[in-house]
Amino acid sequence: MLIANRGEIALRVARTCRELGLRVVAVHSTEDRDSAVVRLADESVQIGPAPARRSYLNIPAIIEAARRTGADALHPGYGFLSEDADLAAVCAENGIAFIGSPAPVLEVFGDKIAARALMAEAGLPLLPGSMAPPGSAREAREAADEIGYPVIVKAAAGGGGNAMAVVHEAADLASAWRRVRTDAQALFGDDRVYVERHLGSARHVEVQLLCDAHGNVLPLGTRDCSVQRRRQKLIEEAPAPRLPGDLAERMSEAAVAGARAAGCVGAATFEFLVSPGGSFAYLETNCRIQVEHPVTEMVTGVDLVAEQIRIAAGRELALRREDVRPRGTAIECRINAEDPDQGFVPAPGLLTEFRLPGGPFVRVDTHGFPGYRVPAAYDSLLAKLVVWAPDRDRALRRMAAVLGECRISGPGVRTTAGFLERLIADPRFQDAEHDTALALPSPPDPRPVH
């Protein structure tokens, strides 16, 4: 198995591969030559310098590494090339099993406009929005006037919270349309955008699925990912708390219908926005492992990466719905090398102290260690701290306790650990009354950073 990624997800995939008896090939940039996954792997290949476009986004270099090492499967993790249709197609051409959906499926979900159209055909509820890219600022404004403000202008090829803008008044629509198009072209090489109704206060809830190549689709419950900064998730939990009535079941059925219509294979996550009134609308689909997958694993006992690999090997899902009985509550906090008190700017540096908590029902996914230099070239995620408890109240108390045990320091290094402590203690989060509009807590009185 060649792991075409880095950081904590590369290490997490490598561990499951070792459990399954698979030899592990780690590819790495010059920046990551001493990383934890390189140390664990059976073999490693340097594929380029630090910039991702010349290493982790370099398809020819990755495929050549697979050929040289005899790898017959490739796990892309998340981010980077994990949903790249070209990589999936090249893997197929070279007889390498791609751990994920086939290229045509990735092409559909890589185009948000095409995905909206397909999901509408499958019967999923959508927010009001344009079903084709407006050809001009005037057309964009006409679409927004028909939808009703506020609206959000999004890149058709977008993802990760990039290239989008919320517009509250018609006078601001044209400038937002031009700005998002420019950003989309720069980030994705595709300047198409669309306009959609914006929900100012909604919950971000997603459904995890496993889909095999034999037509079986297995829902594994919900996750709440509403606590975000700059549209990037900070805290996730499973199951999503306080969903009214049979909403969780209806969302799961919608996700299953969407996955079947698209032909998803492997792990897939369908993301929805839930309005204060309890209605839900399709947001997007990710045909890959998610950063927040550990909370689903903690409540179901299912190793999602192992299932991805078995599915890619052509096996039919052994699990059925009656086999999946989620228990308790799991919560994940993302500890990033960022300074929350300075607008979440990255704060990389040498880790001179790196002590993360343990104890009953605590899971830590990290690639960090004392002496590790957190690079400035990549995403700032340093560790994922996950807890489980029989109920949400006890899970919250456990998370508050273990966050207080974190000791991470070094020259220039700051993390979100203390900030997450304040978020967990917020009464709105404690009572599960939070949504995507949750105002993030202000920093406390100055105290030593740890």
Short mmCIF file of C-alpha atoms in Angstrom, two decimals:
data_model
loop_
_atom_site.label_atom_id
_atom_site.label_comp_id
_atom_site.label_asym_id
_atom_site.label_seq_id
_atom_site.Cartn_x
_atom_site.Cartn_y
_atom_site.Cartn_z
CA MET A 1 0.00 0.00 0.00
CA LEU A 2 1.42 3.36 -1.04
CA ILE A 3 0.14 6.19 1.14
CA ALA A 4 -0.05 9.36 -0.93
CA ASN A 5 -0.32 11.76 1.97
CA ARG A 6 1.45 13.03 5.09
CA GLY A 7 0.83 13.94 8.72
CA GLU A 8 -1.54 12.21 11.08
CA ILE A 9 -3.72 10.62 8.39
CA ALA A 10 -0.73 8.96 6.72
CA LEU A 11 0.31 7.49 10.06
CA ARG A 12 -3.24 6.38 10.85
CA VAL A 13 -3.58 4.60 7.47
CA ALA A 14 -0.16 2.98 7.89
CA ARG A 15 -1.18 1.49 11.24
CA THR A 16 -4.26 -0.18 9.78
CA CYS A 17 -2.22 -1.47 6.85
CA ARG A 18 0.23 -3.07 9.28
CA GLU A 19 -2.68 -4.71 11.13
CA LEU A 20 -3.93 -6.12 7.82
CA GLY A 21 -0.50 -7.49 6.96
CA LEU A 22 0.16 -5.01 4.15
CA ARG A 23 3.60 -3.59 3.50
CA VAL A 24 3.60 0.21 3.68
CA VAL A 25 5.25 2.63 1.27
CA ALA A 26 5.39 6.24 2.45
CA VAL A 27 6.02 9.01 -0.04
CA HIS A 28 7.36 12.26 1.36
CA SER A 29 8.72 15.66 0.50
CA THR A 30 12.15 16.85 1.57
CA GLU A 31 10.42 18.65 4.44
CA ASP A 32 8.98 15.38 5.77
CA ARG A 33 11.98 13.09 5.44
CA ASP A 34 12.11 12.55 9.22
CA SER A 35 8.36 12.30 9.77
CA ALA A 36 6.68 9.67 11.92
CA VAL A 37 5.12 7.81 8.97
CA VAL A 38 8.48 7.57 7.20
CA ARG A 39 9.93 6.01 10.34
CA LEU A 40 7.06 3.50 10.55
CA ALA A 41 6.86 2.56 6.87
CA ASP A 42 8.54 -0.50 5.37
CA GLU A 43 9.81 1.68 2.53
CA SER A 44 9.82 5.37 1.73
CA VAL A 45 10.30 7.41 -1.43
CA GLN A 46 11.13 11.08 -1.63
CA ILE A 47 8.91 12.58 -4.33
CA GLY A 48 9.86 16.25 -4.36
CA PRO A 49 10.65 19.42 -2.45
CA ALA A 50 8.49 21.02 0.25
CA PRO A 51 5.91 22.83 -1.94
CA ALA A 52 2.90 20.50 -2.24
CA ARG A 53 2.45 21.15 -5.95
CA ARG A 54 5.90 19.62 -6.51
CA SER A 55 5.45 16.67 -4.14
CA TYR A 56 2.09 15.63 -2.67
CA LEU A 57 0.21 17.02 -5.67
CA ASN A 58 2.66 15.61 -8.23
CA ILE A 59 0.81 12.68 -9.81
CA PRO A 60 3.66 11.47 -12.06
CA ALA A 61 6.06 11.36 -9.09
CA ILE A 62 3.56 9.44 -6.97
CA ILE A 63 2.79 6.90 -9.70
CA GLU A 64 6.50 6.42 -10.37
CA ALA A 65 7.03 5.74 -6.67
CA ALA A 66 4.29 3.10 -6.81
CA ARG A 67 5.90 1.46 -9.83
CA ARG A 68 9.39 1.45 -8.32
CA THR A 69 8.22 -0.11 -5.06
CA GLY A 70 5.75 -2.56 -6.56
CA ALA A 71 2.80 -1.05 -4.71
CA ASP A 72 -0.48 -2.45 -6.00
CA ALA A 73 -2.76 -0.11 -4.05
CA LEU A 74 -2.76 3.60 -3.19
CA HIS A 75 -4.50 5.30 -0.28
CA PRO A 76 -4.84 9.08 -0.79
CA GLY A 77 -5.99 10.00 2.75
CA TYR A 78 -7.83 13.32 2.82
CA GLY A 79 -6.93 16.63 1.21
CA PHE A 80 -4.26 16.83 -1.49
CA LEU A 81 -5.25 14.32 -4.24
CA SER A 82 -7.81 12.34 -2.26
CA GLU A 83 -10.70 13.28 -4.58
CA ASP A 84 -8.70 13.87 -7.74
CA ALA A 85 -10.31 12.14 -10.70
CA ASP A 86 -7.06 12.25 -12.68
CA LEU A 87 -5.18 10.31 -9.99
CA ALA A 88 -7.97 7.72 -9.80
CA ALA A 89 -7.90 7.33 -13.59
CA VAL A 90 -4.10 7.02 -13.77
CA CYS A 91 -4.15 4.42 -11.00
CA ALA A 92 -6.70 2.39 -12.98
CA GLU A 93 -4.57 2.65 -16.12
CA ASN A 94 -1.55 1.35 -14.22
CA GLY A 95 -3.29 -1.51 -12.42
CA ILE A 96 -3.09 0.19 -9.03
CA ALA A 97 -6.12 -0.08 -6.75
CA PHE A 98 -7.23 3.42 -5.80
CA ILE A 99 -8.76 3.52 -2.33
CA GLY A 100 -11.82 5.54 -3.19
CA SER A 101 -14.54 6.06 -5.75
CA PRO A 102 -13.77 5.70 -9.48
CA ALA A 103 -12.84 8.71 -11.57
CA PRO A 104 -16.33 9.41 -13.04
CA VAL A 105 -17.83 9.65 -9.55
CA LEU A 106 -15.07 11.99 -8.39
CA GLU A 107 -15.62 14.15 -11.47
CA VAL A 108 -19.30 14.58 -10.61
CA PHE A 109 -18.73 15.51 -6.98
CA GLY A 110 -15.76 17.68 -7.91
CA ASP A 111 -18.23 19.88 -9.80
CA LYS A 112 -20.69 21.27 -7.25
CA ILE A 113 -23.14 22.30 -9.98
CA ALA A 114 -23.19 18.80 -11.50
CA ALA A 115 -23.49 17.30 -8.01
CA ARG A 116 -26.49 19.50 -7.20
CA ALA A 117 -28.20 18.41 -10.39
CA LEU A 118 -27.58 14.72 -9.74
CA MET A 119 -28.72 14.94 -6.13
CA ALA A 120 -31.88 16.78 -7.20
CA GLU A 121 -32.62 13.89 -9.57
CA ALA A 122 -32.06 11.45 -6.70
CA GLY A 123 -34.67 13.30 -4.63
CA LEU A 124 -32.40 14.98 -2.10
CA PRO A 125 -33.61 18.36 -0.78
CA LEU A 126 -31.51 21.29 -1.97
CA LEU A 127 -31.27 24.90 -0.90
CA PRO A 128 -32.68 27.26 -3.56
CA GLY A 129 -29.89 28.06 -5.97
CA SER A 130 -28.72 28.28 -9.56
CA MET A 131 -28.45 24.97 -11.43
CA ALA A 132 -26.06 26.45 -13.99
CA PRO A 133 -23.18 28.93 -13.65
CA PRO A 134 -24.32 32.52 -14.26
CA GLY A 135 -22.65 33.88 -17.37
CA SER A 136 -22.38 37.43 -16.09
CA ALA A 137 -22.70 39.55 -12.97
CA ARG A 138 -26.15 40.57 -14.18
CA GLU A 139 -27.26 36.94 -14.44
CA ALA A 140 -25.82 36.25 -10.99
CA ARG A 141 -27.80 39.16 -9.57
CA GLU A 142 -30.98 37.97 -11.28
CA ALA A 143 -30.47 34.52 -9.74
CA ALA A 144 -29.86 36.04 -6.30
CA ASP A 145 -32.97 38.25 -6.58
CA GLU A 146 -35.04 35.18 -7.37
CA ILE A 147 -33.49 33.09 -4.55
CA GLY A 148 -33.74 35.82 -1.92
CA TYR A 149 -31.01 37.29 0.26
CA PRO A 150 -28.75 36.44 1.93
CA VAL A 151 -27.05 34.26 -0.67
CA ILE A 152 -23.66 32.63 -0.90
CA VAL A 153 -21.56 32.68 -4.07
CA LYS A 154 -19.52 29.48 -4.37
CA ALA A 155 -16.93 28.07 -6.72
CA ALA A 156 -18.24 25.12 -8.73
CA ALA A 157 -14.91 23.34 -8.25
CA GLY A 158 -14.47 24.55 -4.70
CA GLY A 159 -13.93 22.79 -1.43
CA GLY A 160 -12.49 23.22 2.04
CA GLY A 161 -14.34 26.47 2.64
CA ASN A 162 -12.39 28.28 -0.10
CA ALA A 163 -13.60 30.61 -2.86
CA MET A 164 -16.99 31.63 -1.53
CA ALA A 165 -18.62 34.81 -0.27
CA VAL A 166 -21.82 35.58 1.63
CA VAL A 167 -23.84 38.46 0.17
CA HIS A 168 -26.56 40.22 2.17
CA GLU A 169 -27.53 42.98 -0.27
CA ALA A 170 -28.04 43.16 -4.02
CA ALA A 171 -25.57 46.05 -4.32
CA ASP A 172 -22.73 43.76 -3.21
CA LEU A 173 -23.51 40.84 -5.50
CA ALA A 174 -21.52 41.87 -8.60
CA SER A 175 -18.27 42.50 -6.70
CA ALA A 176 -18.64 39.22 -4.79
CA TRP A 177 -19.28 37.34 -8.04
CA ARG A 178 -16.11 38.77 -9.60
CA ARG A 179 -14.02 38.15 -6.46
CA VAL A 180 -15.09 34.50 -6.10
CA ARG A 181 -14.48 33.86 -9.79
CA THR A 182 -10.96 35.24 -9.47
CA ASP A 183 -10.27 33.15 -6.36
CA ALA A 184 -11.73 30.04 -7.98
CA GLN A 185 -9.54 30.41 -11.06
CA ALA A 186 -6.44 30.89 -8.91
CA LEU A 187 -7.19 27.98 -6.56
CA PHE A 188 -8.86 25.44 -8.82
CA GLY A 189 -8.17 26.52 -12.40
CA ASP A 190 -11.94 26.83 -12.94
CA ASP A 191 -13.73 30.18 -12.62
CA ARG A 192 -17.30 28.86 -12.72
CA VAL A 193 -19.44 29.83 -9.74
CA TYR A 194 -23.03 29.42 -8.64
CA VAL A 195 -25.41 31.19 -6.27
CA GLU A 196 -27.24 29.51 -3.41
CA ARG A 197 -29.44 30.53 -0.47
CA HIS A 198 -27.35 31.17 2.64
CA LEU A 199 -28.52 29.95 6.02
CA GLY A 200 -27.03 32.29 8.58
CA SER A 201 -27.74 29.97 11.49
CA ALA A 202 -27.83 26.28 10.69
CA ARG A 203 -26.29 23.10 11.93
CA HIS A 204 -23.73 21.29 9.82
CA VAL A 205 -24.61 17.59 10.08
CA GLU A 206 -23.16 14.79 8.00
CA VAL A 207 -23.86 11.10 7.39
CA GLN A 208 -21.03 8.57 7.09
CA LEU A 209 -21.49 5.80 4.53
CA LEU A 210 -19.61 2.73 3.36
CA CYS A 211 -20.35 1.67 -0.23
CA ASP A 212 -19.05 -1.46 -1.94
CA ALA A 213 -18.84 -2.19 -5.67
CA HIS A 214 -21.75 -4.65 -5.42
CA GLY A 215 -24.45 -2.06 -4.76
CA ASN A 216 -24.49 -2.26 -0.96
CA VAL A 217 -24.60 1.06 0.92
CA LEU A 218 -24.28 1.09 4.70
CA PRO A 219 -25.04 4.22 6.77
CA LEU A 220 -22.98 4.53 9.96
CA GLY A 221 -24.80 7.39 11.67
CA THR A 222 -24.47 11.14 11.91
CA ARG A 223 -21.82 13.62 12.99
CA ASP A 224 -22.23 17.25 14.01
CA CYS A 225 -19.54 19.55 12.60
CA SER A 226 -21.14 22.92 13.31
CA VAL A 227 -18.30 24.50 15.33
CA GLN A 228 -16.07 26.07 12.69
CA ARG A 229 -13.70 28.93 12.05
CA ARG A 230 -13.43 30.29 8.51
CA ARG A 231 -15.67 27.38 7.46
CA GLN A 232 -13.08 24.91 8.77
CA LYS A 233 -14.25 22.42 11.38
CA LEU A 234 -12.90 22.64 14.93
CA ILE A 235 -15.01 20.18 16.93
CA GLU A 236 -16.97 17.17 15.71
CA GLU A 237 -19.15 14.69 17.54
CA ALA A 238 -21.10 11.51 16.87
CA PRO A 239 -23.97 11.11 16.91
CA ALA A 240 -25.22 14.62 16.12
CA PRO A 241 -27.04 15.68 19.31
CA ARG A 242 -30.64 16.79 19.67
CA LEU A 243 -31.85 16.12 16.15
CA PRO A 244 -35.65 16.34 16.18
CA GLY A 245 -37.85 13.31 15.57
CA ASP A 246 -36.75 10.98 12.81
CA LEU A 247 -34.49 13.56 11.15
CA ALA A 248 -31.35 11.42 11.52
CA GLU A 249 -33.05 8.49 9.80
CA ARG A 250 -34.39 10.66 6.97
CA MET A 251 -30.96 12.18 6.39
CA SER A 252 -29.40 8.71 6.32
CA GLU A 253 -31.94 7.54 3.74
CA ALA A 254 -31.27 10.62 1.61
CA ALA A 255 -27.53 9.97 1.78
CA VAL A 256 -28.00 6.33 0.77
CA ALA A 257 -30.14 7.39 -2.20
CA GLY A 258 -27.53 9.94 -3.26
CA ALA A 259 -24.66 7.46 -2.99
CA ARG A 260 -26.54 4.88 -5.05
CA ALA A 261 -27.41 7.43 -7.72
CA ALA A 262 -23.78 8.50 -8.04
CA GLY A 263 -22.19 5.05 -7.77
CA CYS A 264 -19.98 5.85 -4.77
CA VAL A 265 -17.42 3.22 -3.76
CA GLY A 266 -15.58 3.14 -0.44
CA ALA A 267 -16.09 5.71 2.28
CA ALA A 268 -18.42 8.60 1.45
CA THR A 269 -19.77 11.43 3.57
CA PHE A 270 -22.92 13.34 2.69
CA GLU A 271 -23.04 16.76 4.33
CA PHE A 272 -26.27 18.63 5.08
CA LEU A 273 -27.39 21.92 6.59
CA VAL A 274 -30.15 21.62 9.17
CA SER A 275 -32.32 24.70 9.66
CA PRO A 276 -33.62 25.83 13.07
CA GLY A 277 -37.03 24.52 12.03
CA GLY A 278 -35.67 21.00 11.52
CA SER A 279 -35.60 20.83 7.71
CA PHE A 280 -32.40 19.72 5.99
CA ALA A 281 -30.73 20.43 2.66
CA TYR A 282 -27.88 18.77 0.77
CA LEU A 283 -24.56 20.60 0.94
CA GLU A 284 -21.87 18.39 -0.61
CA THR A 285 -20.35 14.91 -0.78
CA ASN A 286 -16.81 13.84 0.07
CA CYS A 287 -15.77 10.50 -1.44
CA ARG A 288 -12.83 9.93 0.92
CA ILE A 289 -11.99 9.40 4.55
CA GLN A 290 -12.84 12.48 6.61
CA VAL A 291 -10.65 14.18 9.20
CA GLU A 292 -13.40 13.50 11.73
CA HIS A 293 -13.78 9.77 10.98
CA PRO A 294 -12.52 8.71 14.47
CA VAL A 295 -15.75 9.76 16.19
CA THR A 296 -17.73 7.37 14.00
CA GLU A 297 -15.22 4.62 14.68
CA MET A 298 -15.48 5.23 18.42
CA VAL A 299 -19.27 4.87 18.55
CA THR A 300 -19.61 2.01 16.04
CA GLY A 301 -16.42 0.00 16.53
CA VAL A 302 -15.91 -0.06 12.75
CA ASP A 303 -12.41 0.57 11.35
CA LEU A 304 -13.30 2.77 8.38
CA VAL A 305 -9.85 2.60 6.80
CA ALA A 306 -9.83 -1.20 6.97
CA GLU A 307 -13.26 -1.24 5.32
CA GLN A 308 -12.02 1.13 2.60
CA ILE A 309 -9.19 -1.28 1.82
CA ARG A 310 -11.41 -4.36 1.79
CA ILE A 311 -13.86 -2.63 -0.54
CA ALA A 312 -11.05 -1.62 -2.89
CA ALA A 313 -9.98 -5.28 -2.95
CA GLY A 314 -13.40 -6.11 -4.39
CA ARG A 315 -14.97 -7.58 -1.30
CA GLU A 316 -18.64 -7.20 -0.50
CA LEU A 317 -19.51 -5.42 2.75
CA ALA A 318 -19.72 -7.99 5.53
CA LEU A 319 -21.63 -5.58 7.78
CA ARG A 320 -25.36 -5.00 7.52
CA ARG A 321 -27.47 -2.29 9.12
CA GLU A 322 -28.52 -4.57 11.96
CA ASP A 323 -24.83 -5.13 12.77
CA VAL A 324 -24.20 -1.42 13.40
CA ARG A 325 -25.38 -0.37 16.84
CA PRO A 326 -23.81 2.99 17.76
CA ARG A 327 -23.15 3.39 21.47
CA GLY A 328 -22.52 6.49 23.54
CA THR A 329 -21.02 9.78 22.37
CA ALA A 330 -17.63 10.56 20.86
CA ILE A 331 -16.18 14.07 20.54
CA GLU A 332 -13.13 15.16 18.54
CA CYS A 333 -11.13 18.35 18.96
CA ARG A 334 -8.63 19.38 16.31
CA ILE A 335 -5.45 20.74 17.83
CA ASN A 336 -3.85 23.00 15.24
CA ALA A 337 -0.52 24.77 15.33
CA GLU A 338 -2.24 28.16 15.18
CA ASP A 339 -2.57 31.21 17.38
CA PRO A 340 -6.30 31.73 18.08
CA ASP A 341 -5.63 35.11 19.68
CA GLN A 342 -4.10 36.37 16.42
CA GLY A 343 -6.83 35.33 14.02
CA PHE A 344 -5.73 31.68 13.84
CA VAL A 345 -2.53 32.48 11.98
CA PRO A 346 -0.28 29.43 11.60
CA ALA A 347 2.30 29.09 14.38
CA PRO A 348 4.81 26.46 13.25
CA GLY A 349 8.11 25.72 14.93
CA LEU A 350 10.18 23.14 16.81
CA LEU A 351 8.29 21.11 19.40
CA THR A 352 10.45 21.05 22.52
CA GLU A 353 7.58 19.76 24.67
CA PHE A 354 4.85 17.53 23.32
CA ARG A 355 2.75 15.68 25.87
CA LEU A 356 -0.78 14.66 24.99
CA PRO A 357 -3.28 12.97 27.31
CA GLY A 358 -4.22 9.33 27.67
CA GLY A 359 -6.49 7.35 29.89
CA PRO A 360 -9.68 5.33 29.50
CA PHE A 361 -11.66 5.95 26.31
CA VAL A 362 -9.20 8.57 25.00
CA ARG A 363 -7.77 8.37 21.49
CA VAL A 364 -5.05 10.63 20.10
CA ASP A 365 -4.21 10.69 16.37
CA THR A 366 -1.02 12.66 15.82
CA HIS A 367 2.24 12.66 13.91
CA GLY A 368 3.92 15.01 16.37
CA PHE A 369 6.70 14.15 18.81
CA PRO A 370 9.30 16.06 20.89
CA GLY A 371 11.90 17.34 18.48
CA TYR A 372 9.51 17.43 15.52
CA ARG A 373 9.59 20.66 13.53
CA VAL A 374 6.05 21.64 12.51
CA PRO A 375 6.46 22.84 8.91
CA ALA A 376 4.97 26.05 7.58
CA ALA A 377 4.36 24.52 4.15
CA TYR A 378 1.31 22.41 5.02
CA ASP A 379 -1.97 22.31 6.92
CA SER A 380 -1.60 23.23 10.58
CA LEU A 381 -3.37 20.16 12.01
CA LEU A 382 -1.08 18.71 14.67
CA ALA A 383 -3.29 16.28 16.58
CA LYS A 384 -6.84 15.03 16.91
CA LEU A 385 -7.99 14.45 20.47
CA VAL A 386 -10.98 12.10 20.70
CA VAL A 387 -12.94 10.89 23.72
CA TRP A 388 -15.83 8.47 24.19
CA ALA A 389 -18.35 8.15 27.02
CA PRO A 390 -21.70 6.43 27.50
CA ASP A 391 -23.51 9.78 27.23
CA ARG A 392 -22.83 13.31 26.02
CA ASP A 393 -22.49 14.93 29.45
CA ARG A 394 -19.75 12.54 30.47
CA ALA A 395 -18.05 12.90 27.09
CA LEU A 396 -17.97 16.68 27.55
CA ARG A 397 -16.47 16.36 31.01
CA ARG A 398 -13.88 13.91 29.76
CA MET A 399 -12.89 16.18 26.87
CA ALA A 400 -12.56 19.18 29.19
CA ALA A 401 -10.30 17.15 31.45
CA VAL A 402 -8.00 15.81 28.75
CA LEU A 403 -7.66 19.16 26.98
CA GLY A 404 -6.28 20.48 30.25
CA GLU A 405 -3.54 17.84 30.15
CA CYS A 406 -2.10 19.00 26.82
CA ARG A 407 1.44 20.34 27.07
CA ILE A 408 2.71 21.55 23.72
CA SER A 409 5.39 24.21 23.42
CA GLY A 410 8.43 25.35 21.51
CA PRO A 411 9.88 28.52 19.99
CA GLY A 412 7.07 30.29 18.13
CA VAL A 413 4.64 27.40 18.63
CA ARG A 414 1.06 28.16 19.65
CA THR A 415 -1.89 25.76 19.53
CA THR A 416 -5.66 25.81 19.73
CA ALA A 417 -5.79 23.57 22.83
CA GLY A 418 -6.64 26.33 25.32
CA PHE A 419 -9.10 27.86 22.89
CA LEU A 420 -10.86 24.50 22.55
CA GLU A 421 -11.17 24.30 26.33
CA ARG A 422 -13.15 27.55 26.24
CA LEU A 423 -15.31 26.31 23.38
CA ILE A 424 -16.17 23.09 25.17
CA ALA A 425 -17.19 25.10 28.24
CA ASP A 426 -19.48 27.42 26.26
CA PRO A 427 -23.06 26.97 27.60
CA ARG A 428 -24.48 26.86 24.08
CA PHE A 429 -22.19 23.97 23.17
CA GLN A 430 -22.82 22.26 26.49
CA ASP A 431 -26.57 22.40 25.82
CA ALA A 432 -26.19 21.40 22.12
CA GLU A 433 -27.76 24.70 21.06
CA HIS A 434 -24.82 25.72 18.89
CA ASP A 435 -24.81 26.12 15.12
CA THR A 436 -22.47 27.44 12.43
CA ALA A 437 -23.13 31.01 13.64
CA LEU A 438 -21.70 30.28 17.11
CA ALA A 439 -19.56 33.26 18.14
CA LEU A 440 -16.13 31.95 19.06
CA PRO A 441 -15.02 32.73 22.62
CA SER A 442 -12.73 35.66 23.34
CA PRO A 443 -9.30 34.98 24.80
CA PRO A 444 -9.11 34.92 28.60
CA ASP A 445 -6.86 37.13 30.71
CA PRO A 446 -3.21 36.60 29.77
CA ARG A 447 -1.75 33.40 31.17
CA PRO A 448 1.19 31.15 30.32
CA VAL A 449 0.83 29.34 27.02
CA HIS A 450 1.04 25.59 27.19
#
